[in-house]
């Protein structure tokens, strides 16, 4: 992998509850037939009558689907040197290790946002043995609320993982030289655009209105714990399951000539008039 190259890997992860899909769909149809309305007051199309055959494998009810994308590149040597100078307790010879900057995007879609909303959740991130976390972002709990309040339509991430709000890259009048372009899946047939340059780092076309708030804690040198939750009610944001996204970033060291791998375990709680509060969970290696 060349120093200025960007790699992108994406997978789909199902977050499942203990409620079977067929049961969830029958509960929803029965509720709408009796009330003539949708749970939680959401504006959704009524269920067809008579009911049409359902796909048992579809994501429905309190279940959710998460589109997980890992974007990474080799960390520039000057950034590695800056980080290692600050770590008096951890001696590493950069010549014997590879360093990577990773961006992890999680885009969550509830199977039925008309009946269910997302309450909160936990994201556990772990790297394999032999890998070490040297930096992560965001650390300050106020970073995401500030981005949401800005109302802008993109997130910027510097080479040293400073995160902030920015304008969509398509509005630039002069593209940066050697700028790398890529896309990130965020829904069924939906993608957002991203760019990376050695000068400015990353820009991701993520609207502020779809961001989840979260805060991270370092458990040890290769494991992270994140809490995720919708924006506070004071924000002018609909806390539904139609589209929710979170972005985490890391600088890690890995054994020479090996690429970074991540295990993500997600546990959440969703709530609806049909289901009450229901836990959902899933895990993925990427």
mmCIF file of C-alpha atoms in Angstrom:
data_model
loop_
_atom_site.group_PDB
_atom_site.id
_atom_site.type_symbol
_atom_site.label_atom_id
_atom_site.label_comp_id
_atom_site.label_asym_id
_atom_site.label_seq_id
_atom_site.Cartn_x
_atom_site.Cartn_y
_atom_site.Cartn_z
ATOM 1 C CA UNK A 1 0.000 0.000 0.000
ATOM 2 C CA UNK A 2 1.515 3.321 -1.075
ATOM 3 C CA UNK A 3 1.633 6.138 1.461
ATOM 4 C CA UNK A 4 -0.813 8.309 -0.476
ATOM 5 C CA UNK A 5 -3.324 5.548 -1.301
ATOM 6 C CA UNK A 6 -6.688 5.159 0.426
ATOM 7 C CA UNK A 7 -8.362 1.766 0.936
ATOM 8 C CA UNK A 8 -12.115 1.365 1.516
ATOM 9 C CA UNK A 9 -13.871 -1.766 2.810
ATOM 10 C CA UNK A 10 -17.618 -2.027 3.539
ATOM 11 C CA UNK A 11 -19.915 -4.661 5.021
ATOM 12 C CA UNK A 12 -23.558 -4.836 6.105
ATOM 13 C CA UNK A 13 -24.326 -5.798 9.696
ATOM 14 C CA UNK A 14 -27.756 -6.869 10.975
ATOM 15 C CA UNK A 15 -28.707 -5.808 14.504
ATOM 16 C CA UNK A 16 -31.259 -8.378 15.617
ATOM 17 C CA UNK A 17 -33.697 -8.632 18.505
ATOM 18 C CA UNK A 18 -35.340 -11.748 19.898
ATOM 19 C CA UNK A 19 -38.599 -10.866 18.124
ATOM 20 C CA UNK A 20 -38.990 -12.874 14.921
ATOM 21 C CA UNK A 21 -39.614 -10.911 11.738
ATOM 22 C CA UNK A 22 -42.938 -12.620 11.037
ATOM 23 C CA UNK A 23 -44.201 -11.805 14.534
ATOM 24 C CA UNK A 24 -43.104 -8.187 14.249
ATOM 25 C CA UNK A 25 -44.876 -7.741 10.906
ATOM 26 C CA UNK A 26 -48.086 -9.341 12.199
ATOM 27 C CA UNK A 27 -48.034 -7.062 15.247
ATOM 28 C CA UNK A 28 -47.614 -3.989 13.056
ATOM 29 C CA UNK A 29 -50.410 -4.982 10.636
ATOM 30 C CA UNK A 30 -52.774 -5.751 13.510
ATOM 31 C CA UNK A 31 -52.021 -2.411 15.188
ATOM 32 C CA UNK A 32 -52.657 -0.411 12.044
ATOM 33 C CA UNK A 33 -55.836 -2.341 11.198
ATOM 34 C CA UNK A 34 -57.291 -1.586 14.632
ATOM 35 C CA UNK A 35 -56.160 2.020 15.035
ATOM 36 C CA UNK A 36 -56.126 3.206 11.435
ATOM 37 C CA UNK A 37 -52.930 5.059 12.327
ATOM 38 C CA UNK A 38 -49.222 4.450 12.689
ATOM 39 C CA UNK A 39 -47.429 3.991 16.024
ATOM 40 C CA UNK A 40 -45.552 6.953 17.491
ATOM 41 C CA UNK A 41 -47.363 9.333 15.123
ATOM 42 C CA UNK A 42 -44.967 8.759 12.229
ATOM 43 C CA UNK A 43 -46.089 9.641 8.728
ATOM 44 C CA UNK A 44 -45.755 6.347 6.879
ATOM 45 C CA UNK A 45 -47.733 4.601 4.187
ATOM 46 C CA UNK A 46 -50.548 2.412 5.600
ATOM 47 C CA UNK A 47 -50.221 -1.341 5.442
ATOM 48 C CA UNK A 48 -51.879 -2.770 2.281
ATOM 49 C CA UNK A 49 -55.105 -4.719 2.715
ATOM 50 C CA UNK A 50 -55.215 -7.626 2.241
ATOM 51 C CA UNK A 51 -51.592 -8.056 3.390
ATOM 52 C CA UNK A 52 -49.074 -9.047 0.761
ATOM 53 C CA UNK A 53 -46.559 -11.891 1.299
ATOM 54 C CA UNK A 54 -43.525 -10.797 3.307
ATOM 55 C CA UNK A 55 -39.910 -11.754 2.927
ATOM 56 C CA UNK A 56 -38.885 -13.532 6.124
ATOM 57 C CA UNK A 57 -35.298 -12.341 5.696
ATOM 58 C CA UNK A 58 -36.121 -8.641 5.499
ATOM 59 C CA UNK A 59 -35.024 -6.336 8.311
ATOM 60 C CA UNK A 60 -38.192 -5.343 10.147
ATOM 61 C CA UNK A 61 -39.741 -4.382 13.441
ATOM 62 C CA UNK A 62 -37.180 -3.512 16.106
ATOM 63 C CA UNK A 63 -34.334 -4.933 14.019
ATOM 64 C CA UNK A 64 -31.833 -2.672 12.285
ATOM 65 C CA UNK A 65 -29.120 -2.751 9.662
ATOM 66 C CA UNK A 66 -25.763 -1.018 9.992
ATOM 67 C CA UNK A 67 -23.590 -0.199 6.991
ATOM 68 C CA UNK A 68 -20.024 -0.443 8.320
ATOM 69 C CA UNK A 69 -17.180 1.101 6.296
ATOM 70 C CA UNK A 70 -13.468 1.193 7.096
ATOM 71 C CA UNK A 71 -11.326 3.774 5.286
ATOM 72 C CA UNK A 72 -7.585 3.770 5.913
ATOM 73 C CA UNK A 73 -4.213 4.990 4.676
ATOM 74 C CA UNK A 74 -0.628 4.938 5.883
ATOM 75 C CA UNK A 75 -0.082 7.622 8.495
ATOM 76 C CA UNK A 76 2.455 10.229 7.255
ATOM 77 C CA UNK A 77 5.877 9.889 8.982
ATOM 78 C CA UNK A 78 5.730 13.412 10.441
ATOM 79 C CA UNK A 79 2.423 12.606 12.158
ATOM 80 C CA UNK A 80 3.875 9.356 13.555
ATOM 81 C CA UNK A 81 6.882 11.229 14.911
ATOM 82 C CA UNK A 82 4.660 13.815 16.602
ATOM 83 C CA UNK A 83 2.569 11.135 18.277
ATOM 84 C CA UNK A 84 5.529 9.067 19.470
ATOM 85 C CA UNK A 85 7.247 12.115 20.959
ATOM 86 C CA UNK A 86 4.237 12.559 23.242
ATOM 87 C CA UNK A 87 4.329 8.957 24.448
ATOM 88 C CA UNK A 88 7.074 8.748 27.014
ATOM 89 C CA UNK A 89 5.659 5.463 28.326
ATOM 90 C CA UNK A 90 5.588 3.646 25.008
ATOM 91 C CA UNK A 91 8.763 3.187 22.970
ATOM 92 C CA UNK A 92 8.364 2.103 19.362
ATOM 93 C CA UNK A 93 10.802 1.948 16.491
ATOM 94 C CA UNK A 94 8.754 3.168 13.468
ATOM 95 C CA UNK A 95 11.017 1.175 11.173
ATOM 96 C CA UNK A 96 9.712 -2.107 12.648
ATOM 97 C CA UNK A 97 5.999 -1.222 12.470
ATOM 98 C CA UNK A 98 3.467 0.151 10.031
ATOM 99 C CA UNK A 99 1.206 3.002 11.124
ATOM 100 C CA UNK A 100 -2.293 3.536 9.760
ATOM 101 C CA UNK A 101 -4.962 6.193 10.065
ATOM 102 C CA UNK A 102 -8.445 4.642 10.056
ATOM 103 C CA UNK A 103 -11.904 6.138 9.703
ATOM 104 C CA UNK A 104 -14.801 3.896 10.746
ATOM 105 C CA UNK A 105 -18.258 4.920 9.501
ATOM 106 C CA UNK A 106 -21.420 3.384 10.979
ATOM 107 C CA UNK A 107 -24.700 4.187 9.230
ATOM 108 C CA UNK A 108 -27.730 2.741 11.018
ATOM 109 C CA UNK A 109 -31.195 2.200 9.523
ATOM 110 C CA UNK A 110 -34.025 0.748 11.603
ATOM 111 C CA UNK A 111 -36.075 -1.840 9.756
ATOM 112 C CA UNK A 112 -39.317 0.000 10.508
ATOM 113 C CA UNK A 113 -38.789 3.629 11.605
ATOM 114 C CA UNK A 114 -42.582 4.116 11.602
ATOM 115 C CA UNK A 115 -42.899 1.937 14.689
ATOM 116 C CA UNK A 116 -39.513 2.148 16.348
ATOM 117 C CA UNK A 117 -36.949 4.722 17.431
ATOM 118 C CA UNK A 118 -33.361 4.356 18.589
ATOM 119 C CA UNK A 119 -32.673 5.073 22.272
ATOM 120 C CA UNK A 120 -28.957 4.450 22.782
ATOM 121 C CA UNK A 121 -26.258 1.878 22.327
ATOM 122 C CA UNK A 122 -22.683 0.775 22.855
ATOM 123 C CA UNK A 123 -20.004 0.171 20.250
ATOM 124 C CA UNK A 124 -17.027 -1.948 21.305
ATOM 125 C CA UNK A 125 -14.030 -1.694 18.979
ATOM 126 C CA UNK A 126 -11.097 -4.092 19.242
ATOM 127 C CA UNK A 127 -7.959 -4.569 17.184
ATOM 128 C CA UNK A 128 -6.045 -7.873 16.914
ATOM 129 C CA UNK A 129 -3.125 -8.711 19.171
ATOM 130 C CA UNK A 130 0.004 -6.999 17.883
ATOM 131 C CA UNK A 131 -1.839 -3.777 17.037
ATOM 132 C CA UNK A 132 -1.825 -0.686 19.250
ATOM 133 C CA UNK A 133 -4.032 2.415 19.385
ATOM 134 C CA UNK A 134 -1.963 5.612 19.534
ATOM 135 C CA UNK A 135 -4.713 8.200 18.968
ATOM 136 C CA UNK A 136 -8.469 8.346 18.528
ATOM 137 C CA UNK A 137 -11.181 10.902 17.836
ATOM 138 C CA UNK A 138 -13.476 12.421 18.935
ATOM 139 C CA UNK A 139 -12.385 12.682 22.569
ATOM 140 C CA UNK A 140 -14.277 15.797 23.652
ATOM 141 C CA UNK A 141 -17.985 15.124 24.181
ATOM 142 C CA UNK A 142 -18.766 18.617 22.834
ATOM 143 C CA UNK A 143 -17.337 18.001 19.339
ATOM 144 C CA UNK A 144 -20.385 16.279 17.841
ATOM 145 C CA UNK A 145 -22.967 18.705 19.331
ATOM 146 C CA UNK A 146 -20.941 21.574 17.832
ATOM 147 C CA UNK A 147 -20.968 19.903 14.407
ATOM 148 C CA UNK A 148 -24.725 19.263 14.683
ATOM 149 C CA UNK A 149 -25.366 22.871 15.723
ATOM 150 C CA UNK A 150 -23.386 24.150 12.721
ATOM 151 C CA UNK A 151 -25.927 22.589 10.348
ATOM 152 C CA UNK A 152 -23.207 22.022 7.755
ATOM 153 C CA UNK A 153 -23.220 19.156 5.296
ATOM 154 C CA UNK A 154 -19.769 17.588 5.754
ATOM 155 C CA UNK A 155 -17.255 16.491 8.378
ATOM 156 C CA UNK A 156 -13.557 17.265 8.175
ATOM 157 C CA UNK A 157 -10.851 15.165 9.813
ATOM 158 C CA UNK A 158 -7.267 16.401 9.882
ATOM 159 C CA UNK A 159 -4.146 14.239 9.726
ATOM 160 C CA UNK A 160 -3.947 14.470 13.535
ATOM 161 C CA UNK A 161 -7.641 13.483 13.876
ATOM 162 C CA UNK A 162 -9.037 16.933 14.673
ATOM 163 C CA UNK A 163 -12.730 16.684 13.745
ATOM 164 C CA UNK A 164 -15.020 19.539 12.742
ATOM 165 C CA UNK A 165 -17.817 20.721 10.481
ATOM 166 C CA UNK A 166 -17.082 21.737 6.911
ATOM 167 C CA UNK A 167 -18.736 22.408 3.574
ATOM 168 C CA UNK A 168 -19.372 19.626 1.074
ATOM 169 C CA UNK A 169 -16.311 19.037 -1.119
ATOM 170 C CA UNK A 170 -18.361 19.574 -4.299
ATOM 171 C CA UNK A 171 -18.545 23.257 -3.385
ATOM 172 C CA UNK A 172 -14.790 23.692 -3.688
ATOM 173 C CA UNK A 173 -13.740 25.949 -6.526
ATOM 174 C CA UNK A 174 -10.249 24.451 -6.747
ATOM 175 C CA UNK A 175 -9.762 20.739 -6.004
ATOM 176 C CA UNK A 176 -6.624 19.888 -4.070
ATOM 177 C CA UNK A 177 -3.871 18.242 -6.103
ATOM 178 C CA UNK A 178 -3.500 14.498 -5.516
ATOM 179 C CA UNK A 179 -6.898 14.431 -3.825
ATOM 180 C CA UNK A 180 -8.327 10.920 -3.530
ATOM 181 C CA UNK A 181 -12.078 10.417 -4.054
ATOM 182 C CA UNK A 182 -14.126 7.509 -2.674
ATOM 183 C CA UNK A 183 -17.687 6.610 -1.646
ATOM 184 C CA UNK A 184 -19.207 5.116 1.515
ATOM 185 C CA UNK A 185 -22.451 3.056 1.501
ATOM 186 C CA UNK A 186 -24.964 4.457 4.004
ATOM 187 C CA UNK A 187 -28.224 2.775 2.983
ATOM 188 C CA UNK A 188 -29.909 0.583 0.384
ATOM 189 C CA UNK A 189 -28.415 1.867 -2.869
ATOM 190 C CA UNK A 190 -27.274 5.072 -1.122
ATOM 191 C CA UNK A 191 -23.719 6.390 -0.840
ATOM 192 C CA UNK A 192 -21.966 9.496 0.390
ATOM 193 C CA UNK A 193 -18.798 10.931 -1.124
ATOM 194 C CA UNK A 194 -15.471 11.434 0.584
ATOM 195 C CA UNK A 195 -12.062 12.842 -0.223
ATOM 196 C CA UNK A 196 -8.589 12.504 1.239
ATOM 197 C CA UNK A 197 -5.524 14.661 0.680
ATOM 198 C CA UNK A 198 -2.152 14.656 2.424
ATOM 199 C CA UNK A 199 -2.591 18.378 3.098
ATOM 200 C CA UNK A 200 -6.105 18.530 4.526
ATOM 201 C CA UNK A 201 -6.915 14.976 5.600
ATOM 202 C CA UNK A 202 -10.457 13.681 5.133
ATOM 203 C CA UNK A 203 -13.742 15.290 4.163
ATOM 204 C CA UNK A 204 -16.934 13.230 4.364
ATOM 205 C CA UNK A 205 -20.258 14.475 2.975
ATOM 206 C CA UNK A 206 -22.240 13.629 6.115
ATOM 207 C CA UNK A 207 -25.059 16.104 6.895
ATOM 208 C CA UNK A 208 -25.074 17.297 10.501
ATOM 209 C CA UNK A 209 -28.737 16.314 10.830
ATOM 210 C CA UNK A 210 -28.049 12.559 10.682
ATOM 211 C CA UNK A 211 -25.272 12.427 13.283
ATOM 212 C CA UNK A 212 -25.526 10.529 16.530
ATOM 213 C CA UNK A 213 -23.826 11.925 19.599
ATOM 214 C CA UNK A 214 -21.229 9.743 21.234
ATOM 215 C CA UNK A 215 -18.214 9.636 23.484
ATOM 216 C CA UNK A 216 -15.326 7.218 23.555
ATOM 217 C CA UNK A 217 -13.176 5.679 26.249
ATOM 218 C CA UNK A 218 -9.917 3.811 25.819
ATOM 219 C CA UNK A 219 -10.177 0.454 27.630
ATOM 220 C CA UNK A 220 -6.596 -0.543 26.849
ATOM 221 C CA UNK A 221 -4.073 -0.093 24.028
ATOM 222 C CA UNK A 222 -6.125 -2.100 21.527
ATOM 223 C CA UNK A 223 -9.750 -1.753 22.675
ATOM 224 C CA UNK A 224 -12.226 1.144 22.670
ATOM 225 C CA UNK A 225 -15.698 1.586 24.118
ATOM 226 C CA UNK A 226 -18.138 4.105 22.629
ATOM 227 C CA UNK A 227 -21.573 5.169 23.815
ATOM 228 C CA UNK A 228 -23.923 6.360 21.050
ATOM 229 C CA UNK A 229 -27.254 8.176 21.421
ATOM 230 C CA UNK A 230 -29.491 10.579 19.474
ATOM 231 C CA UNK A 231 -28.921 14.347 19.808
ATOM 232 C CA UNK A 232 -30.452 16.045 22.822
ATOM 233 C CA UNK A 233 -34.123 17.095 22.355
ATOM 234 C CA UNK A 234 -33.076 20.739 22.316
ATOM 235 C CA UNK A 235 -31.575 20.148 18.894
ATOM 236 C CA UNK A 236 -33.959 20.554 15.965
ATOM 237 C CA UNK A 237 -33.439 16.933 14.933
ATOM 238 C CA UNK A 238 -36.022 14.164 14.521
ATOM 239 C CA UNK A 239 -34.852 11.219 16.699
ATOM 240 C CA UNK A 240 -36.207 8.564 14.315
ATOM 241 C CA UNK A 241 -34.520 5.546 12.826
ATOM 242 C CA UNK A 242 -34.666 6.734 9.234
ATOM 243 C CA UNK A 243 -30.964 7.582 9.068
ATOM 244 C CA UNK A 244 -28.335 7.759 11.801
ATOM 245 C CA UNK A 245 -24.586 7.900 11.425
ATOM 246 C CA UNK A 246 -21.440 7.941 13.555
ATOM 247 C CA UNK A 247 -17.796 8.344 12.558
ATOM 248 C CA UNK A 248 -14.815 7.221 14.636
ATOM 249 C CA UNK A 249 -11.134 7.590 13.771
ATOM 250 C CA UNK A 250 -7.889 6.043 14.974
ATOM 251 C CA UNK A 251 -4.155 6.061 14.432
ATOM 252 C CA UNK A 252 -2.795 2.570 15.078
ATOM 253 C CA UNK A 253 0.439 0.659 14.699
ATOM 254 C CA UNK A 254 0.487 -2.799 13.164
ATOM 255 C CA UNK A 255 3.139 -5.463 12.546
ATOM 256 C CA UNK A 256 5.183 -4.808 9.451
ATOM 257 C CA UNK A 257 3.438 -5.587 6.136
ATOM 258 C CA UNK A 258 0.076 -6.315 7.772
ATOM 259 C CA UNK A 259 -3.099 -4.298 7.293
ATOM 260 C CA UNK A 260 -5.385 -3.159 10.127
ATOM 261 C CA UNK A 261 -8.416 -5.247 11.059
ATOM 262 C CA UNK A 262 -11.270 -4.211 13.346
ATOM 263 C CA UNK A 263 -13.896 -6.145 15.280
ATOM 264 C CA UNK A 264 -16.994 -4.035 16.022
ATOM 265 C CA UNK A 265 -19.646 -5.231 18.483
ATOM 266 C CA UNK A 266 -22.796 -3.125 18.614
ATOM 267 C CA UNK A 267 -25.502 -3.393 21.256
ATOM 268 C CA UNK A 268 -28.420 -0.990 21.229
ATOM 269 C CA UNK A 269 -31.862 -0.346 22.639
ATOM 270 C CA UNK A 270 -34.857 0.594 20.508
ATOM 271 C CA UNK A 271 -38.369 1.563 21.586
ATOM 272 C CA UNK A 272 -41.807 1.608 19.999
ATOM 273 C CA UNK A 273 -45.446 1.421 21.016
ATOM 274 C CA UNK A 274 -45.554 -2.083 19.549
ATOM 275 C CA UNK A 275 -42.438 -3.530 21.146
ATOM 276 C CA UNK A 276 -41.662 -1.541 24.265
ATOM 277 C CA UNK A 277 -37.912 -1.308 24.893
ATOM 278 C CA UNK A 278 -36.074 -4.033 22.980
ATOM 279 C CA UNK A 279 -32.321 -4.800 22.868
ATOM 280 C CA UNK A 280 -30.670 -5.401 19.501
ATOM 281 C CA UNK A 281 -27.124 -6.530 18.824
ATOM 282 C CA UNK A 282 -24.648 -7.736 16.239
ATOM 283 C CA UNK A 283 -20.916 -7.930 15.505
ATOM 284 C CA UNK A 284 -18.675 -7.780 12.457
ATOM 285 C CA UNK A 285 -15.023 -8.168 11.485
ATOM 286 C CA UNK A 286 -13.740 -5.747 8.883
#
